[in-house]
Amino acid sequence: MAKFVLAGRADCPYYAKAELLADYLQKNLPNFRVHKITQHPRVWEEWLKDLCEKNKWSHKKSPIIWRELLDRGGAALLLGGYNEFLEYAQLYYGVTSSMTTELMKVIAQENLETHREKELEEETRKDLVHPLQVWITSASAPACYSLIPILTSGEVFGMHTEISLNLLDNKQTEENLHIIVTETRDLVAPLLRSVSICTRVEDAFRQAHVIIILDEVTDQEVHTLEDCIRSRLPLCRLYGYLIEKNAHNSVRVIVGGKTFVNLKTVLLMRYAPNVAHNIVAVALGVEGRARAVLARKLRTTPSSIKNVIVWGNISGNNYIDLRKARIYRYESAIWGPPNYSRPVLSLMFDSEWVNRQYVETLQKQTATGKQFGAILAAHSIATTLKYWYHGSPPGEIVSLGVLSEGQFGIPEGIVFSMPVKFENGTWVVLTDLKDIEISEQIMTRMTSDLIQEKLVALGDLISFQPYQSETDLAKRDENTTLPTTYDNQENQGVSDEVDFLDLVLQPISEKPYSQEAINDSEDKSVEDQQIN
């Protein structure tokens, strides 16, 4: 039996012509067999070189054809290229090919497309063999407990992507981690290949495809805000080094939590520069909280409200922007199809509530720490990852903490929450949105703390000075000179003109290490941009 191997570059016209001739011979000759191999153009030359070195052949073009002599106990016998194969077929079998050049090119292009499809199928198969490696830091935290069922359900990475969970925490939490592992296995989740724990930090993030950074739990007492900020540096520096050393080169890092989220993200970028473009901070928790407060006011569901933008410090001084917010499926005198929506601000007839009570409500939730429970934190992380892998809903604005490159007038080099969309496995800042300019006063208020946090953490600034607007300073001076009660109508009028929002500014906590996110308010003239 004549057994031939035909190999060539996937887009080679001469391989296409030789292939059709070989197929004809195999179909019409009972003792003729052919095995075909195609290689992508980018790897063909290297593959051919290795093949020739292995068999001690001399051949430099596509295709290459040889005859297997295993049935005779001998090594493979090089026949040559396209011309040699054509001569062989004509001499031994009296068959030749009359294929035109144009047809050769068409078939060559079809071969290349077929080869690409096979490569994609092979990659998909390998993904099933080698599951997605997902690492979660501070895995003993309640947010991890709520996150695991979502990650293993298939909603985040896809219904055909198996995952391996790796739970990272310190040695003291090992007993709790074993309990989580046992309960996770009891889920019998079909997409969960394995779940393991890691308490040796030097082993962290090995072959990681996804890393989820949660708030670290520590009993270390911190006495000043500056010490609290500086305490973030060592762990972020260590994590950055390990990500660079151990993780997959396409790793995606997502930073969650409720303390210094922007700061931790920018520090990780600094110490893992090769993957800095794939490190982001989750802002959907703040956005979800803001949508929920609006939904209660409008007597609808939070999911009906879209495009609420969170600007600034996710876990600190931020600005909730309703100028692009829209509401769907709202019960009112005007009805429309499911995709019909109306601007939220057009339905808010109470400007006092928008400019005062709305901000105050968000601040109270922040001050009490109620805005970020484990369920909300887990859902926000999972939703961000889902968008990252599969794209965000078309036309929908998503808030995300990313490294500023000067968009919207934001200073470069800080992580800042801004509007983005997810598509094709990445995110894009929506710099083309209209009428979302941020006033200089609001921008200064939001960026001042972020810049100072970074400088203090890196040791370039000794003390942190919370931002105070001119209104804040004037009020402080006024409070030192004006009496606490007013005996005449004139003074009472002065009191009424003092902006209520300035009176609910969140002070710096006496215990900085437990400081929660501060959704600070603005002067009335700034907030009125939303309702007017």
XYZ file of C-alpha atoms in Angstrom:
532
model
C 0.000 0.000 0.000
C 1.274 3.476 -0.936
C 0.980 5.743 2.108
C 1.732 9.450 1.530
C 1.838 12.454 3.843
C 1.011 15.835 2.313
C 1.918 18.896 4.456
C 1.770 22.571 3.594
C 1.040 26.141 4.531
C -2.717 26.539 4.974
C -2.935 29.377 2.442
C -0.609 27.815 -0.174
C -2.234 27.449 -3.655
C 0.187 24.663 -4.616
C -0.753 22.704 -1.503
C -4.405 23.115 -2.559
C -3.665 21.708 -6.027
C -1.629 18.780 -4.654
C -4.378 18.082 -2.088
C -7.083 17.696 -4.737
C -4.869 15.430 -6.819
C -4.127 13.288 -3.750
C -7.854 13.094 -2.910
C -8.580 11.910 -6.468
C -5.937 9.219 -6.267
C -7.173 7.998 -2.860
C -10.742 7.809 -4.121
C -9.898 5.876 -7.311
C -6.962 3.707 -6.233
C -7.613 1.042 -3.576
C -3.978 0.949 -2.389
C -3.335 4.691 -2.214
C -3.703 6.500 1.133
C -2.926 10.099 2.013
C -2.613 11.920 5.339
C -2.878 15.747 5.158
C -1.284 18.283 7.503
C -1.792 22.059 7.359
C 0.062 24.670 9.374
C -0.794 28.318 9.931
C 1.384 30.674 7.820
C 2.932 32.219 10.934
C 4.331 28.881 12.152
C 4.951 27.099 8.831
C 8.636 27.936 8.370
C 9.577 26.937 11.922
C 7.547 23.722 11.667
C 9.146 22.817 8.323
C 12.631 23.519 9.673
C 12.074 21.227 12.678
C 10.670 18.473 10.428
C 13.630 18.590 8.047
C 16.173 18.625 10.876
C 14.506 15.631 12.485
C 14.510 13.590 9.242
C 17.730 15.089 7.791
C 15.913 16.437 4.745
C 16.546 19.521 2.650
C 13.315 21.280 1.671
C 12.298 24.937 1.976
C 8.953 25.422 0.210
C 5.299 24.517 0.602
C 4.086 21.867 0.195
C 6.323 19.009 1.345
C 5.357 15.416 0.495
C 6.875 12.182 1.720
C 6.046 8.493 1.645
C 5.725 6.429 4.805
C 7.597 3.130 4.637
C 6.648 1.828 8.085
C 5.030 -1.231 6.558
C 8.462 -2.118 5.179
C 10.290 -1.324 8.392
C 12.025 1.732 6.933
C 12.098 5.469 7.575
C 10.022 8.047 5.733
C 11.130 8.766 2.162
C 11.030 12.387 0.991
C 9.294 12.769 -2.345
C 9.695 16.554 -2.631
C 7.278 19.380 -3.344
C 4.373 20.040 -5.665
C 6.262 19.414 -8.931
C 7.756 16.135 -7.725
C 4.360 14.872 -6.582
C 2.800 15.815 -9.944
C 5.526 13.951 -11.826
C 5.151 10.911 -9.543
C 1.379 10.743 -10.089
C 1.772 11.059 -13.863
C 4.571 8.501 -14.083
C 3.094 5.792 -11.835
C -0.654 6.347 -12.200
C -1.023 8.304 -15.430
C -2.935 11.068 -13.620
C -2.237 14.803 -13.670
C -3.957 18.029 -12.588
C -5.262 20.824 -14.803
C -6.539 23.126 -12.027
C -6.453 26.818 -12.927
C -4.516 29.360 -10.897
C -7.694 31.185 -9.846
C -9.253 27.989 -8.509
C -6.031 27.193 -6.665
C -6.223 30.548 -4.881
C -9.888 30.095 -3.964
C -9.275 26.653 -2.465
C -6.185 27.954 -0.645
C -8.296 30.643 1.047
C -10.896 28.025 2.022
C -8.119 25.876 3.485
C -6.885 28.798 5.596
C -10.380 29.501 6.963
C -10.883 25.814 7.737
C -7.538 25.710 9.526
C -8.503 28.718 11.670
C -11.785 27.052 12.628
C -9.909 23.923 13.678
C -7.534 26.016 15.784
C -10.481 27.645 17.578
C -12.041 24.243 18.212
C -8.731 23.009 19.577
C -8.434 26.012 21.897
C -11.974 25.406 23.159
C -11.143 21.765 23.773
C -7.978 22.726 25.664
C -9.999 25.131 27.811
C -12.153 22.207 28.839
C -9.095 20.114 29.611
C -7.355 23.017 31.351
C -10.018 24.914 33.318
C -9.994 28.627 34.018
C -7.874 29.305 37.102
C -9.727 31.730 39.399
C -7.987 33.071 42.522
C -9.790 34.890 45.354
C -7.761 36.736 48.004
C -8.947 37.151 51.604
C -11.122 34.149 50.884
C -12.402 33.881 54.452
C -14.307 37.161 53.959
C -18.130 36.929 53.725
C -18.078 38.321 50.169
C -16.192 35.226 48.992
C -18.843 32.979 50.526
C -21.518 34.768 48.478
C -19.370 34.935 45.343
C -18.569 31.244 44.913
C -22.094 30.049 43.935
C -22.301 32.768 41.275
C -18.892 31.932 39.771
C -19.668 28.204 39.594
C -23.130 28.671 38.051
C -21.849 29.441 34.551
C -23.399 32.923 34.475
C -20.056 34.713 34.640
C -17.610 32.839 32.393
C -20.044 30.878 30.250
C -21.951 27.618 30.454
C -19.144 25.674 28.757
C -16.165 27.003 30.741
C -14.943 24.898 33.626
C -13.161 26.672 36.464
C -10.771 25.813 39.257
C -11.154 27.927 42.392
C -8.120 28.806 44.470
C -8.838 30.381 47.869
C -5.982 32.494 49.229
C -5.739 33.657 52.845
C -3.406 33.529 55.831
C -2.622 30.473 57.927
C -4.908 31.539 60.772
C -7.986 31.187 58.535
C -7.165 27.677 57.325
C -9.937 26.009 59.307
C -12.563 28.369 57.872
C -11.178 27.827 54.377
C -11.576 24.068 54.715
C -15.223 24.583 55.674
C -15.748 26.740 52.565
C -14.063 24.092 50.404
C -16.345 21.380 51.784
C -19.497 23.440 51.195
C -18.319 24.390 47.701
C -17.840 20.742 46.772
C -21.294 19.984 48.142
C -22.731 22.343 45.515
C -22.019 19.631 42.926
C -21.592 22.413 40.379
C -21.004 20.814 36.950
C -18.559 23.561 35.875
C -16.398 23.365 39.002
C -13.361 21.239 38.209
C -11.618 21.715 41.571
C -11.401 23.944 44.628
C -8.296 24.330 46.768
C -6.837 26.567 49.460
C -3.518 28.387 49.572
C -1.954 29.773 52.747
C 1.610 30.097 51.430
C 1.729 33.532 49.860
C 4.727 32.638 47.689
C 2.507 30.095 45.879
C -0.231 32.628 45.158
C -1.659 33.228 41.668
C 0.056 30.315 39.921
C -1.278 30.166 36.327
C -4.102 32.505 37.347
C -6.467 33.661 34.602
C -8.659 35.700 36.965
C -7.701 37.268 40.303
C -10.311 38.796 42.604
C -8.902 41.085 45.298
C -11.128 41.424 48.364
C -10.583 43.551 51.472
C -7.939 42.003 53.699
C -8.969 41.291 57.282
C -6.401 42.426 59.864
C -6.289 42.838 63.627
C -3.390 45.271 63.412
C -4.223 48.544 65.150
C -3.658 51.694 63.105
C -3.739 55.049 64.875
C -3.681 57.577 62.052
C -5.177 57.904 58.604
C -1.693 58.143 57.123
C -0.688 54.830 58.747
C -3.870 53.274 57.397
C -3.026 54.409 53.867
C 0.610 53.281 54.114
C -0.451 49.869 55.404
C -1.874 49.088 51.943
C 1.494 49.364 50.214
C 3.356 46.197 51.387
C 0.588 43.767 50.440
C -0.097 45.438 47.079
C 3.621 45.405 46.311
C 3.817 41.699 47.182
C 0.692 40.846 45.186
C 1.987 42.831 42.210
C 5.281 40.923 42.243
C 3.508 37.551 42.492
C 1.069 38.436 39.712
C 3.977 39.281 37.425
C 5.842 36.113 38.426
C 3.140 33.451 38.691
C -0.019 34.507 36.843
C -0.932 33.880 33.218
C 0.224 36.693 30.940
C -3.383 37.538 30.052
C -4.592 37.546 33.673
C -7.512 39.807 34.578
C -7.378 41.397 38.032
C -10.495 42.905 39.597
C -10.292 44.859 42.861
C -13.349 44.964 45.108
C -14.076 45.855 48.713
C -15.133 48.975 50.574
C -11.870 50.552 51.723
C -9.266 52.325 49.555
C -10.366 50.493 46.395
C -8.873 53.073 44.002
C -5.616 53.217 45.959
C -5.137 49.440 45.988
C -5.821 49.292 42.272
C -3.251 51.943 41.350
C -0.641 50.321 43.622
C -1.193 46.927 41.978
C -0.735 48.592 38.586
C 2.523 50.106 39.779
C 3.992 46.793 40.920
C 2.525 44.640 38.112
C 3.221 46.931 35.131
C 3.047 44.192 32.482
C -0.633 43.506 33.240
C -1.616 47.003 34.410
C -4.049 47.367 31.488
C -5.960 44.351 32.861
C -6.406 45.638 36.424
C -9.699 47.400 37.244
C -11.722 48.462 40.289
C -15.375 47.531 40.826
C -17.770 50.496 41.006
C -21.065 48.671 40.404
C -21.714 48.370 44.140
C -21.882 52.149 44.543
C -23.935 52.383 41.361
C -26.350 49.691 42.557
C -26.858 51.416 45.880
C -27.635 54.715 44.123
C -30.102 53.009 41.768
C -31.840 51.317 44.691
C -32.438 54.640 46.472
C -33.865 56.128 43.259
C -36.067 53.072 42.741
C -37.620 53.427 46.184
C -38.418 57.057 45.465
C -39.948 56.274 42.057
C -41.661 53.099 43.296
C -40.040 50.823 40.747
C -37.296 48.190 40.692
C -33.576 49.085 40.683
C -33.069 46.992 37.536
C -35.392 49.350 35.654
C -32.956 52.240 36.134
C -29.895 52.379 33.877
C -26.914 54.630 33.156
C -26.271 56.031 36.629
C -22.620 57.137 36.500
C -20.252 56.967 39.467
C -17.372 59.435 39.168
C -14.263 59.512 41.345
C -13.242 57.564 44.414
C -15.275 54.353 44.647
C -14.709 54.031 48.386
C -14.505 57.727 49.183
C -15.185 61.102 47.613
C -17.387 60.404 44.599
C -20.158 62.019 42.589
C -23.359 60.233 41.549
C -24.334 61.605 38.136
C -27.978 61.233 37.050
C -27.773 63.292 33.870
C -27.703 60.185 31.632
C -29.869 57.988 33.876
C -32.950 56.476 32.240
C -35.866 54.427 33.526
C -37.543 51.519 31.710
C -40.973 49.886 32.173
C -42.147 52.775 34.337
C -45.844 52.845 35.187
C -47.097 56.285 34.210
C -49.438 57.989 31.756
C -46.941 57.280 28.968
C -46.306 53.672 27.960
C -44.105 52.156 25.287
C -42.420 48.928 24.157
C -39.900 47.188 26.457
C -37.006 49.189 25.024
C -38.765 52.521 25.634
C -37.177 54.642 28.363
C -37.419 58.106 29.841
C -34.831 60.330 31.550
C -34.938 59.810 35.314
C -34.609 63.535 36.020
C -37.674 64.283 33.894
C -39.735 62.268 36.380
C -38.187 63.810 39.486
C -40.344 66.835 40.132
C -38.963 67.290 43.630
C -35.646 69.064 43.064
C -35.232 69.386 46.830
C -35.155 65.589 47.139
C -32.645 65.153 44.314
C -30.287 67.862 45.496
C -30.567 67.315 49.236
C -32.301 64.201 50.567
C -30.928 61.846 47.904
C -27.352 62.809 48.701
C -28.021 62.711 52.434
C -29.517 59.211 52.205
C -26.483 57.905 50.347
C -24.188 59.528 52.913
C -26.010 57.960 55.826
C -25.683 54.517 54.272
C -21.983 55.151 53.733
C -21.416 56.395 57.272
C -23.068 53.316 58.790
C -21.292 50.908 56.433
C -24.587 49.432 55.210
C -23.952 50.071 51.543
C -21.641 47.100 50.985
C -22.908 43.852 52.369
C -21.436 40.554 51.212
C -24.237 39.902 48.718
C -23.908 43.299 47.020
C -20.111 43.060 46.889
C -20.241 39.560 45.374
C -22.890 40.498 42.820
C -20.981 43.627 41.761
C -17.763 41.673 41.197
C -19.525 38.870 39.331
C -21.439 41.283 37.084
C -18.276 43.218 36.213
C -16.494 39.964 35.312
C -19.476 38.832 33.221
C -19.406 42.083 31.244
C -15.624 41.796 30.866
C -15.900 38.338 29.305
C -19.135 38.678 27.333
C -19.683 42.410 26.868
C -22.031 44.842 28.610
C -25.627 45.318 27.347
C -25.646 47.369 24.114
C -26.053 51.074 24.750
C -25.706 50.725 28.512
C -23.236 52.802 30.536
C -21.182 50.963 33.162
C -19.132 52.596 35.934
C -15.606 51.209 36.333
C -12.438 52.281 38.139
C -9.637 52.528 35.554
C -6.319 54.316 35.216
C -6.817 57.864 34.000
C -5.095 58.935 30.800
C -6.462 62.463 30.978
C -10.026 61.731 29.860
C -12.659 64.272 30.968
C -9.894 66.479 32.371
C -9.017 63.916 35.059
C -5.341 64.080 36.135
C -3.267 61.231 34.718
C -1.860 58.466 36.887
C -4.761 57.926 39.317
C -7.474 55.280 39.263
C -10.802 57.018 38.766
C -14.328 55.691 38.347
C -15.747 56.773 34.993
C -18.275 55.615 32.354
C -17.195 52.694 30.158
C -18.612 49.929 28.004
C -17.327 46.352 27.708
C -16.849 44.759 24.292
C -14.604 42.128 22.689
C -13.087 41.088 26.001
C -11.985 44.567 27.038
C -13.392 47.915 28.204
C -13.574 51.275 26.456
C -13.970 54.649 28.175
C -17.022 56.502 26.781
C -15.308 59.771 25.996
C -17.890 60.570 23.303
C -20.782 61.092 25.731
C -22.316 64.550 25.452
C -23.255 66.955 28.241
C -21.364 65.197 31.019
C -18.756 67.845 31.705
C -17.639 67.923 35.335
C -17.147 71.304 36.969
C -13.668 72.200 38.157
C -14.872 72.361 41.769
C -16.263 68.812 41.715
C -13.207 67.491 39.882
C -10.846 69.076 42.409
C -12.861 67.669 45.293
C -12.729 64.125 43.861
C -9.113 64.094 42.659
C -7.531 65.829 45.648
C -7.965 62.884 48.004
C -6.952 60.298 45.366
C -3.725 62.117 44.557
C -2.899 62.533 48.241
C -3.643 58.869 49.016
C -1.186 57.754 46.344
C 1.527 60.163 47.504
C 1.119 59.208 51.177
C 1.197 55.479 50.357
C 4.414 55.887 48.353
C 6.019 58.040 51.044
C 6.106 61.212 48.938
C 3.703 63.036 51.268
C 3.796 63.012 55.077
C 0.272 64.068 56.043
C -3.129 63.703 54.416
C -5.325 66.802 54.267
C -8.978 66.080 53.363
C -10.277 68.402 50.679
C -12.215 71.441 51.904
C -14.011 73.738 49.497
C -14.165 77.498 49.914
C -17.707 77.034 51.206
C -16.445 74.641 53.881
C -13.763 77.089 54.959
C -16.199 80.006 54.996
C -18.632 77.989 57.062
C -15.925 77.084 59.550
C -15.008 80.741 59.958
C -18.678 81.681 60.173
C -19.349 79.131 62.882
C -16.584 80.627 65.001
C -18.113 84.126 64.837
C -21.870 83.784 64.522
C -24.048 82.956 67.563
C -25.855 79.653 67.665
C -29.297 81.345 67.804
C -30.643 84.221 65.796
C -32.720 86.993 67.380
C -33.649 88.895 64.250
C -35.077 88.135 60.865
C -31.972 89.353 59.037
C -29.728 86.830 60.713
C -32.356 84.144 60.211
C -32.217 84.868 56.487
C -28.477 84.357 56.453
C -28.960 80.992 58.086
C -31.471 79.915 55.443
C -29.074 80.695 52.652
C -26.396 78.351 53.988
C -26.440 75.321 51.708
C -27.897 72.320 53.506
C -25.538 70.004 51.662
C -22.571 71.727 53.238
C -23.950 70.811 56.657
C -23.900 67.068 55.988
C -20.312 66.693 54.855
C -18.883 63.499 56.289
C -16.090 64.205 58.805
C -12.940 62.142 58.951
C -13.435 59.200 61.277
C -11.638 59.165 64.603
C -10.658 55.632 63.689
C -9.253 55.964 60.181
C -8.541 52.278 59.800
C -12.310 51.589 59.820
C -13.239 54.465 57.549
C -15.901 53.463 55.048
C -16.641 54.907 51.629
C -17.674 58.553 51.760
C -20.140 59.531 49.067
C -19.470 63.198 49.648
C -21.889 65.897 48.611
C -21.365 68.985 46.520
C -22.354 72.602 46.744
C -25.921 73.200 45.668
C -24.845 75.112 42.605
C -22.989 71.971 41.455
C -25.678 69.453 42.271
C -28.270 71.567 40.493
C -26.561 70.587 37.228
C -28.485 67.321 37.462
C -31.992 68.649 38.012
C -31.851 71.924 36.103
